[in-house]
C-alpha cells in the first residue's frame, strides 16, 4: 500500500509594513515638541461654512484631510444685544443709527444658546462647538496614526470647555501634558500607542481639567499683526522665550485675511526661509506653522521639509 508523503511547507508571509506616525516612519521616535505641524489659523472661519471674511476655504475635517495637524479655534457664547451696541460705540453712527443697527441685527440674526466657534462675532459666522469637536474625534478615530493639536482662543470658561470635550466623546483621546512645561514631551509613537494623541492648549485658561493647559506656559510665538510680507519678524511675543513649543504666526492681516498675500507667504520657499531664520533667532525648532488659506501655496511641503531636516 503506497503511502503518500505529506510535505509541510512554511506559509509565505509578506514583510510587515513599516510603522507610520503622522504619515512617516521616521517621526515615530520623534518627540511631539520636535515635530513641525501645519497649523490652520482660525480654522473654523471657512468659506464652505459661509463665514463673513473667511480665513480658510475647506471645512475643518477637509483641512485635516489636506494635511493640517493643528487647528487654532476660537470659542465663544453668542453675543448679546448690549454687546453689539457696545461694539458700535466707537463707530461714526449717531445714537439713533446705533439703535437701529442693533435692533436690525437682533431681528434678523438673534442670539443663540450654547457654545460656539466664531471669529470675534458669532453673527458673522458660527459653528456649534460640541458637534464640531465630535467631528474632529470621528476623523481621529478613522486615522489612528495621526496626532492632532487644538490651540484654543478661549472666550468661555475652562469648565465649559471641559464639559464640551466630554460631551463630544473626546476624553479617551486627550493627552495630559506634564505639569512641568520644561519636561520633554512623549514621542509620537508613544502617544499613538497610548491612544492619547490629541493635545488641547488654551490662550487664556489653565485648567481646571489637567489636560487643558495654558499654551504660553509651554509655548512661545512670533508677533502676528503683519500688514505685509516684509514686516514678518521673529521677535518674541506672548510666551516669552526658550519654550519647548514654538508657534510661527505666518499670515498677513489687513482688515481680515488676504488670499493675495497668502499666495506669497505660503510658498514653500518663503515658509522655509522664515522658519529657518526664526529658528536661528529664537534657538528652538518651529513647532506650529500657522497660516491663513492653508490650501493656497505649499506650506505643507515646507512643513514636510522641516521634518525631513531634523
PDB file of N, CA and C in Angstrom, residues 15-95:
ATOM      1  N   UNK A  15       6.390  40.760   4.266  1.00  0.00           N
ATOM      2  CA  UNK A  15       7.025  41.537   5.328  1.00  0.00           C
ATOM      3  C   UNK A  15       6.052  42.544   5.924  1.00  0.00           C
ATOM      4  N   UNK A  16       6.171  42.744   7.235  1.00  0.00           N
ATOM      5  CA  UNK A  16       5.279  43.691   7.905  1.00  0.00           C
ATOM      6  C   UNK A  16       5.509  45.096   7.364  1.00  0.00           C
ATOM      7  N   UNK A  17       4.417  45.799   7.197  1.00  0.00           N
ATOM      8  CA  UNK A  17       4.524  47.184   6.733  1.00  0.00           C
ATOM      9  C   UNK A  17       5.217  48.018   7.806  1.00  0.00           C
ATOM     10  N   UNK A  18       6.057  48.952   7.411  1.00  0.00           N
ATOM     11  CA  UNK A  18       6.733  49.783   8.409  1.00  0.00           C
ATOM     12  C   UNK A  18       5.729  50.610   9.199  1.00  0.00           C
ATOM     13  N   UNK A  19       6.010  50.793  10.463  1.00  0.00           N
ATOM     14  CA  UNK A  19       5.151  51.592  11.306  1.00  0.00           C
ATOM     15  C   UNK A  19       5.202  53.048  10.836  1.00  0.00           C
ATOM     16  N   UNK A  20       4.047  53.688  10.831  1.00  0.00           N
ATOM     17  CA  UNK A  20       3.962  55.068  10.350  1.00  0.00           C
ATOM     18  C   UNK A  20       3.310  55.925  11.431  1.00  0.00           C
ATOM     19  N   UNK A  21       3.886  57.072  11.682  1.00  0.00           N
ATOM     20  CA  UNK A  21       3.321  58.057  12.604  1.00  0.00           C
ATOM     21  C   UNK A  21       3.268  59.397  11.878  1.00  0.00           C
ATOM     22  N   UNK A  22       2.086  59.987  11.847  1.00  0.00           N
ATOM     23  CA  UNK A  22       1.937  61.281  11.169  1.00  0.00           C
ATOM     24  C   UNK A  22       2.410  61.178   9.717  1.00  0.00           C
ATOM     25  N   UNK A  23       2.151  60.006   9.099  1.00  0.00           N
ATOM     26  CA  UNK A  23       2.486  59.815   7.700  1.00  0.00           C
ATOM     27  C   UNK A  23       3.917  59.442   7.422  1.00  0.00           C
ATOM     28  N   UNK A  24       4.741  59.249   8.455  1.00  0.00           N
ATOM     29  CA  UNK A  24       6.161  58.974   8.246  1.00  0.00           C
ATOM     30  C   UNK A  24       6.682  58.018   9.308  1.00  0.00           C
ATOM     31  N   UNK A  25       7.412  56.991   8.864  1.00  0.00           N
ATOM     32  CA  UNK A  25       8.043  56.079   9.818  1.00  0.00           C
ATOM     33  C   UNK A  25       9.099  56.801  10.642  1.00  0.00           C
ATOM     34  N   UNK A  26       9.743  57.796  10.049  1.00  0.00           N
ATOM     35  CA  UNK A  26      10.830  58.499  10.735  1.00  0.00           C
ATOM     36  C   UNK A  26      10.341  59.321  11.925  1.00  0.00           C
ATOM     37  N   UNK A  27       9.051  59.657  11.967  1.00  0.00           N
ATOM     38  CA  UNK A  27       8.550  60.524  13.030  1.00  0.00           C
ATOM     39  C   UNK A  27       8.122  59.769  14.280  1.00  0.00           C
ATOM     40  N   UNK A  28       8.050  58.446  14.226  1.00  0.00           N
ATOM     41  CA  UNK A  28       7.547  57.693  15.379  1.00  0.00           C
ATOM     42  C   UNK A  28       8.419  57.874  16.613  1.00  0.00           C
ATOM     43  N   UNK A  29       9.729  57.971  16.420  1.00  0.00           N
ATOM     44  CA  UNK A  29      10.646  58.131  17.557  1.00  0.00           C
ATOM     45  C   UNK A  29      10.939  59.593  17.873  1.00  0.00           C
ATOM     46  N   UNK A  30      10.286  60.493  17.177  1.00  0.00           N
ATOM     47  CA  UNK A  30      10.483  61.927  17.403  1.00  0.00           C
ATOM     48  C   UNK A  30       9.529  62.393  18.504  1.00  0.00           C
ATOM     49  N   UNK A  31      10.023  63.215  19.420  1.00  0.00           N
ATOM     50  CA  UNK A  31       9.141  63.759  20.443  1.00  0.00           C
ATOM     51  C   UNK A  31       8.138  64.736  19.820  1.00  0.00           C
ATOM     52  N   UNK A  32       7.001  64.870  20.472  1.00  0.00           N
ATOM     53  CA  UNK A  32       5.953  65.780  19.997  1.00  0.00           C
ATOM     54  C   UNK A  32       6.500  67.178  19.742  1.00  0.00           C
ATOM     55  N   UNK A  33       7.383  67.665  20.634  1.00  0.00           N
ATOM     56  CA  UNK A  33       7.908  69.019  20.501  1.00  0.00           C
ATOM     57  C   UNK A  33       9.054  69.117  19.509  1.00  0.00           C
ATOM     58  N   UNK A  34       9.442  68.008  18.888  1.00  0.00           N
ATOM     59  CA  UNK A  34      10.496  68.022  17.875  1.00  0.00           C
ATOM     60  C   UNK A  34       9.943  67.983  16.454  1.00  0.00           C
ATOM     61  N   UNK A  35       8.622  67.946  16.333  1.00  0.00           N
ATOM     62  CA  UNK A  35       7.960  67.796  15.036  1.00  0.00           C
ATOM     63  C   UNK A  35       7.316  69.125  14.647  1.00  0.00           C
ATOM     64  N   UNK A  36       7.296  69.417  13.348  1.00  0.00           N
ATOM     65  CA  UNK A  36       6.596  70.592  12.830  1.00  0.00           C
ATOM     66  C   UNK A  36       5.217  70.182  12.327  1.00  0.00           C
ATOM     67  N   UNK A  37       4.229  71.049  12.536  1.00  0.00           N
ATOM     68  CA  UNK A  37       2.844  70.750  12.171  1.00  0.00           C
ATOM     69  C   UNK A  37       2.263  71.914  11.364  1.00  0.00           C
ATOM     70  N   UNK A  38       1.636  71.596  10.238  1.00  0.00           N
ATOM     71  CA  UNK A  38       0.890  72.617   9.509  1.00  0.00           C
ATOM     72  C   UNK A  38      -0.323  73.003  10.344  1.00  0.00           C
ATOM     73  N   UNK A  39      -0.478  74.294  10.578  1.00  0.00           N
ATOM     74  CA  UNK A  39      -1.478  74.802  11.512  1.00  0.00           C
ATOM     75  C   UNK A  39      -2.420  75.756  10.792  1.00  0.00           C
ATOM     76  N   UNK A  40      -3.710  75.534  10.978  1.00  0.00           N
ATOM     77  CA  UNK A  40      -4.742  76.338  10.330  1.00  0.00           C
ATOM     78  C   UNK A  40      -5.176  77.454  11.272  1.00  0.00           C
ATOM     79  N   UNK A  41      -4.844  78.693  10.906  1.00  0.00           N
ATOM     80  CA  UNK A  41      -5.209  79.855  11.720  1.00  0.00           C
ATOM     81  C   UNK A  41      -6.698  80.144  11.553  1.00  0.00           C
ATOM     82  N   UNK A  42      -7.412  80.282  12.676  1.00  0.00           N
ATOM     83  CA  UNK A  42      -8.869  80.468  12.644  1.00  0.00           C
ATOM     84  C   UNK A  42      -9.520  79.397  11.776  1.00  0.00           C
ATOM     85  N   UNK A  43      -9.278  78.159  12.163  1.00  0.00           N
ATOM     86  CA  UNK A  43      -9.684  77.013  11.340  1.00  0.00           C
ATOM     87  C   UNK A  43     -11.183  76.938  11.111  1.00  0.00           C
ATOM     88  N   UNK A  44     -11.980  77.487  12.043  1.00  0.00           N
ATOM     89  CA  UNK A  44     -13.434  77.388  11.904  1.00  0.00           C
ATOM     90  C   UNK A  44     -13.987  78.399  10.914  1.00  0.00           C
ATOM     91  N   UNK A  45     -13.219  79.446  10.611  1.00  0.00           N
ATOM     92  CA  UNK A  45     -13.703  80.550   9.768  1.00  0.00           C
ATOM     93  C   UNK A  45     -13.494  80.196   8.298  1.00  0.00           C
ATOM     94  N   UNK A  46     -14.472  79.518   7.701  1.00  0.00           N
ATOM     95  CA  UNK A  46     -14.276  78.940   6.375  1.00  0.00           C
ATOM     96  C   UNK A  46     -15.294  79.439   5.354  1.00  0.00           C
ATOM     97  N   UNK A  47     -14.868  79.363   4.114  1.00  0.00           N
ATOM     98  CA  UNK A  47     -15.765  79.683   3.003  1.00  0.00           C
ATOM     99  C   UNK A  47     -16.922  78.701   2.945  1.00  0.00           C
ATOM    100  N   UNK A  48     -16.619  77.419   3.101  1.00  0.00           N
ATOM    101  CA  UNK A  48     -17.653  76.399   2.955  1.00  0.00           C
ATOM    102  C   UNK A  48     -18.725  76.526   4.039  1.00  0.00           C
ATOM    103  N   UNK A  49     -18.358  77.059   5.210  1.00  0.00           N
ATOM    104  CA  UNK A  49     -19.335  77.245   6.285  1.00  0.00           C
ATOM    105  C   UNK A  49     -19.924  78.651   6.300  1.00  0.00           C
ATOM    106  N   UNK A  50     -19.681  79.414   5.212  1.00  0.00           N
ATOM    107  CA  UNK A  50     -20.327  80.699   4.965  1.00  0.00           C
ATOM    108  C   UNK A  50     -20.006  81.770   6.020  1.00  0.00           C
ATOM    109  N   UNK A  51     -18.783  81.757   6.522  1.00  0.00           N
ATOM    110  CA  UNK A  51     -18.346  82.841   7.392  1.00  0.00           C
ATOM    111  C   UNK A  51     -18.137  84.105   6.561  1.00  0.00           C
ATOM    112  N   UNK A  52     -18.433  85.248   7.155  1.00  0.00           N
ATOM    113  CA  UNK A  52     -18.107  86.523   6.521  1.00  0.00           C
ATOM    114  C   UNK A  52     -16.621  86.785   6.751  1.00  0.00           C
ATOM    115  N   UNK A  53     -15.879  87.041   5.694  1.00  0.00           N
ATOM    116  CA  UNK A  53     -14.437  87.240   5.825  1.00  0.00           C
ATOM    117  C   UNK A  53     -13.709  85.984   6.244  1.00  0.00           C
ATOM    118  N   UNK A  54     -13.918  84.853   5.565  1.00  0.00           N
ATOM    119  CA  UNK A  54     -13.286  83.593   5.975  1.00  0.00           C
ATOM    120  C   UNK A  54     -11.765  83.647   5.841  1.00  0.00           C
ATOM    121  N   UNK A  55     -11.104  82.833   6.677  1.00  0.00           N
ATOM    122  CA  UNK A  55      -9.643  82.750   6.642  1.00  0.00           C
ATOM    123  C   UNK A  55      -9.148  81.386   6.172  1.00  0.00           C
ATOM    124  N   UNK A  56     -10.062  80.462   5.959  1.00  0.00           N
ATOM    125  CA  UNK A  56      -9.762  79.171   5.341  1.00  0.00           C
ATOM    126  C   UNK A  56     -10.872  78.891   4.330  1.00  0.00           C
ATOM    127  N   UNK A  57     -10.612  77.979   3.417  1.00  0.00           N
ATOM    128  CA  UNK A  57     -11.645  77.632   2.437  1.00  0.00           C
ATOM    129  C   UNK A  57     -12.380  76.338   2.785  1.00  0.00           C
ATOM    130  N   UNK A  58     -11.697  75.180   2.932  1.00  0.00           N
ATOM    131  CA  UNK A  58     -12.432  73.955   3.263  1.00  0.00           C
ATOM    132  C   UNK A  58     -12.874  73.944   4.725  1.00  0.00           C
ATOM    133  N   UNK A  59     -13.843  73.069   5.028  1.00  0.00           N
ATOM    134  CA  UNK A  59     -14.241  72.856   6.411  1.00  0.00           C
ATOM    135  C   UNK A  59     -13.133  72.195   7.214  1.00  0.00           C
ATOM    136  N   UNK A  60     -13.357  72.067   8.512  1.00  0.00           N
ATOM    137  CA  UNK A  60     -12.294  71.601   9.403  1.00  0.00           C
ATOM    138  C   UNK A  60     -11.823  70.197   9.066  1.00  0.00           C
ATOM    139  N   UNK A  61     -12.729  69.241   8.890  1.00  0.00           N
ATOM    140  CA  UNK A  61     -12.257  67.881   8.607  1.00  0.00           C
ATOM    141  C   UNK A  61     -11.609  67.795   7.233  1.00  0.00           C
ATOM    142  N   UNK A  62     -12.054  68.606   6.282  1.00  0.00           N
ATOM    143  CA  UNK A  62     -11.382  68.642   4.978  1.00  0.00           C
ATOM    144  C   UNK A  62      -9.976  69.222   5.115  1.00  0.00           C
ATOM    145  N   UNK A  63      -9.803  70.184   6.012  1.00  0.00           N
ATOM    146  CA  UNK A  63      -8.457  70.694   6.277  1.00  0.00           C
ATOM    147  C   UNK A  63      -7.560  69.575   6.800  1.00  0.00           C
ATOM    148  N   UNK A  64      -8.092  68.749   7.684  1.00  0.00           N
ATOM    149  CA  UNK A  64      -7.313  67.620   8.201  1.00  0.00           C
ATOM    150  C   UNK A  64      -6.962  66.656   7.073  1.00  0.00           C
ATOM    151  N   UNK A  65      -7.911  66.418   6.179  1.00  0.00           N
ATOM    152  CA  UNK A  65      -7.626  65.563   5.014  1.00  0.00           C
ATOM    153  C   UNK A  65      -6.505  66.150   4.162  1.00  0.00           C
ATOM    154  N   UNK A  66      -6.395  67.477   4.155  1.00  0.00           N
ATOM    155  CA  UNK A  66      -5.391  68.160   3.330  1.00  0.00           C
ATOM    156  C   UNK A  66      -4.030  68.276   4.013  1.00  0.00           C
ATOM    157  N   UNK A  67      -3.893  67.734   5.225  1.00  0.00           N
ATOM    158  CA  UNK A  67      -2.590  67.712   5.884  1.00  0.00           C
ATOM    159  C   UNK A  67      -2.422  68.626   7.076  1.00  0.00           C
ATOM    160  N   UNK A  68      -3.428  69.421   7.409  1.00  0.00           N
ATOM    161  CA  UNK A  68      -3.360  70.251   8.616  1.00  0.00           C
ATOM    162  C   UNK A  68      -3.351  69.333   9.840  1.00  0.00           C
ATOM    163  N   UNK A  69      -2.472  69.620  10.812  1.00  0.00           N
ATOM    164  CA  UNK A  69      -2.386  68.785  12.008  1.00  0.00           C
ATOM    165  C   UNK A  69      -2.475  69.596  13.299  1.00  0.00           C
ATOM    166  N   UNK A  70      -2.721  70.885  13.186  1.00  0.00           N
ATOM    167  CA  UNK A  70      -3.017  71.712  14.357  1.00  0.00           C
ATOM    168  C   UNK A  70      -4.053  72.743  13.940  1.00  0.00           C
ATOM    169  N   UNK A  71      -5.043  72.941  14.785  1.00  0.00           N
ATOM    170  CA  UNK A  71      -6.151  73.848  14.496  1.00  0.00           C
ATOM    171  C   UNK A  71      -6.188  74.944  15.554  1.00  0.00           C
ATOM    172  N   UNK A  72      -6.177  76.180  15.115  1.00  0.00           N
ATOM    173  CA  UNK A  72      -6.410  77.304  16.013  1.00  0.00           C
ATOM    174  C   UNK A  72      -7.891  77.653  15.926  1.00  0.00           C
ATOM    175  N   UNK A  73      -8.590  77.510  17.043  1.00  0.00           N
ATOM    176  CA  UNK A  73     -10.035  77.717  17.062  1.00  0.00           C
ATOM    177  C   UNK A  73     -10.393  78.708  18.168  1.00  0.00           C
ATOM    178  N   UNK A  74     -11.515  79.412  17.987  1.00  0.00           N
ATOM    179  CA  UNK A  74     -11.960  80.439  18.933  1.00  0.00           C
ATOM    180  C   UNK A  74     -13.307  80.023  19.513  1.00  0.00           C
ATOM    181  N   UNK A  75     -13.408  79.931  20.835  1.00  0.00           N
ATOM    182  CA  UNK A  75     -14.644  79.510  21.488  1.00  0.00           C
ATOM    183  C   UNK A  75     -15.373  80.715  22.078  1.00  0.00           C
ATOM    184  N   UNK A  76     -16.690  80.743  21.871  1.00  0.00           N
ATOM    185  CA  UNK A  76     -17.493  81.895  22.301  1.00  0.00           C
ATOM    186  C   UNK A  76     -18.890  81.455  22.733  1.00  0.00           C
ATOM    187  N   UNK A  77     -19.543  82.332  23.480  1.00  0.00           N
ATOM    188  CA  UNK A  77     -21.001  82.352  23.563  1.00  0.00           C
ATOM    189  C   UNK A  77     -21.489  83.435  22.606  1.00  0.00           C
ATOM    190  N   UNK A  78     -22.698  83.254  22.104  1.00  0.00           N
ATOM    191  CA  UNK A  78     -23.264  84.212  21.153  1.00  0.00           C
ATOM    192  C   UNK A  78     -23.380  85.589  21.807  1.00  0.00           C
ATOM    193  N   UNK A  79     -22.961  86.642  21.096  1.00  0.00           N
ATOM    194  CA  UNK A  79     -23.002  87.988  21.678  1.00  0.00           C
ATOM    195  C   UNK A  79     -24.456  88.436  21.885  1.00  0.00           C
ATOM    196  N   UNK A  80     -24.667  89.178  22.963  1.00  0.00           N
ATOM    197  CA  UNK A  80     -25.984  89.672  23.325  1.00  0.00           C
ATOM    198  C   UNK A  80     -26.195  91.082  22.757  1.00  0.00           C
ATOM    199  N   UNK A  81     -27.448  91.573  22.738  1.00  0.00           N
ATOM    200  CA  UNK A  81     -27.721  92.892  22.147  1.00  0.00           C
ATOM    201  C   UNK A  81     -26.875  94.019  22.724  1.00  0.00           C
ATOM    202  N   UNK A  82     -26.650  94.016  24.052  1.00  0.00           N
ATOM    203  CA  UNK A  82     -25.871  95.105  24.635  1.00  0.00           C
ATOM    204  C   UNK A  82     -24.411  95.047  24.190  1.00  0.00           C
ATOM    205  N   UNK A  83     -23.919  93.838  23.888  1.00  0.00           N
ATOM    206  CA  UNK A  83     -22.544  93.725  23.399  1.00  0.00           C
ATOM    207  C   UNK A  83     -22.415  94.304  21.994  1.00  0.00           C
ATOM    208  N   UNK A  84     -23.443  94.100  21.165  1.00  0.00           N
ATOM    209  CA  UNK A  84     -23.421  94.691  19.824  1.00  0.00           C
ATOM    210  C   UNK A  84     -23.418  96.213  19.933  1.00  0.00           C
ATOM    211  N   UNK A  85     -24.268  96.735  20.805  1.00  0.00           N
ATOM    212  CA  UNK A  85     -24.326  98.183  20.988  1.00  0.00           C
ATOM    213  C   UNK A  85     -22.976  98.719  21.447  1.00  0.00           C
ATOM    214  N   UNK A  86     -22.325  97.988  22.344  1.00  0.00           N
ATOM    215  CA  UNK A  86     -21.019  98.416  22.829  1.00  0.00           C
ATOM    216  C   UNK A  86     -19.980  98.456  21.731  1.00  0.00           C
ATOM    217  N   UNK A  87     -20.041  97.493  20.828  1.00  0.00           N
ATOM    218  CA  UNK A  87     -19.074  97.457  19.734  1.00  0.00           C
ATOM    219  C   UNK A  87     -19.314  98.576  18.716  1.00  0.00           C
ATOM    220  N   UNK A  88     -20.520  99.133  18.726  1.00  0.00           N
ATOM    221  CA  UNK A  88     -20.825 100.239  17.817  1.00  0.00           C
ATOM    222  C   UNK A  88     -20.488 101.599  18.422  1.00  0.00           C
ATOM    223  N   UNK A  89     -20.111 101.612  19.700  1.00  0.00           N
ATOM    224  CA  UNK A  89     -19.853 102.890  20.368  1.00  0.00           C
ATOM    225  C   UNK A  89     -18.722 103.673  19.711  1.00  0.00           C
ATOM    226  N   UNK A  90     -17.748 102.956  19.163  1.00  0.00           N
ATOM    227  CA  UNK A  90     -16.600 103.631  18.550  1.00  0.00           C
ATOM    228  C   UNK A  90     -16.825 103.971  17.083  1.00  0.00           C
ATOM    229  N   UNK A  91     -18.022 103.693  16.587  1.00  0.00           N
ATOM    230  CA  UNK A  91     -18.305 103.970  15.179  1.00  0.00           C
ATOM    231  C   UNK A  91     -18.718 105.428  14.992  1.00  0.00           C
ATOM    232  N   UNK A  92     -18.905 105.801  13.732  1.00  0.00           N
ATOM    233  CA  UNK A  92     -19.351 107.164  13.412  1.00  0.00           C
ATOM    234  C   UNK A  92     -20.872 107.281  13.386  1.00  0.00           C
ATOM    235  N   UNK A  93     -21.578 106.216  13.777  1.00  0.00           N
ATOM    236  CA  UNK A  93     -23.033 106.245  13.754  1.00  0.00           C
ATOM    237  C   UNK A  93     -23.566 107.209  14.820  1.00  0.00           C
ATOM    238  N   UNK A  94     -24.728 107.780  14.524  1.00  0.00           N
ATOM    239  CA  UNK A  94     -25.440 108.550  15.542  1.00  0.00           C
ATOM    240  C   UNK A  94     -26.087 107.577  16.529  1.00  0.00           C
ATOM    241  N   UNK A  95     -26.574 108.106  17.648  1.00  0.00           N
ATOM    242  CA  UNK A  95     -27.252 107.253  18.628  1.00  0.00           C
ATOM    243  C   UNK A  95     -28.437 106.539  17.991  1.00  0.00           C
TER     244      UNK A  95
END
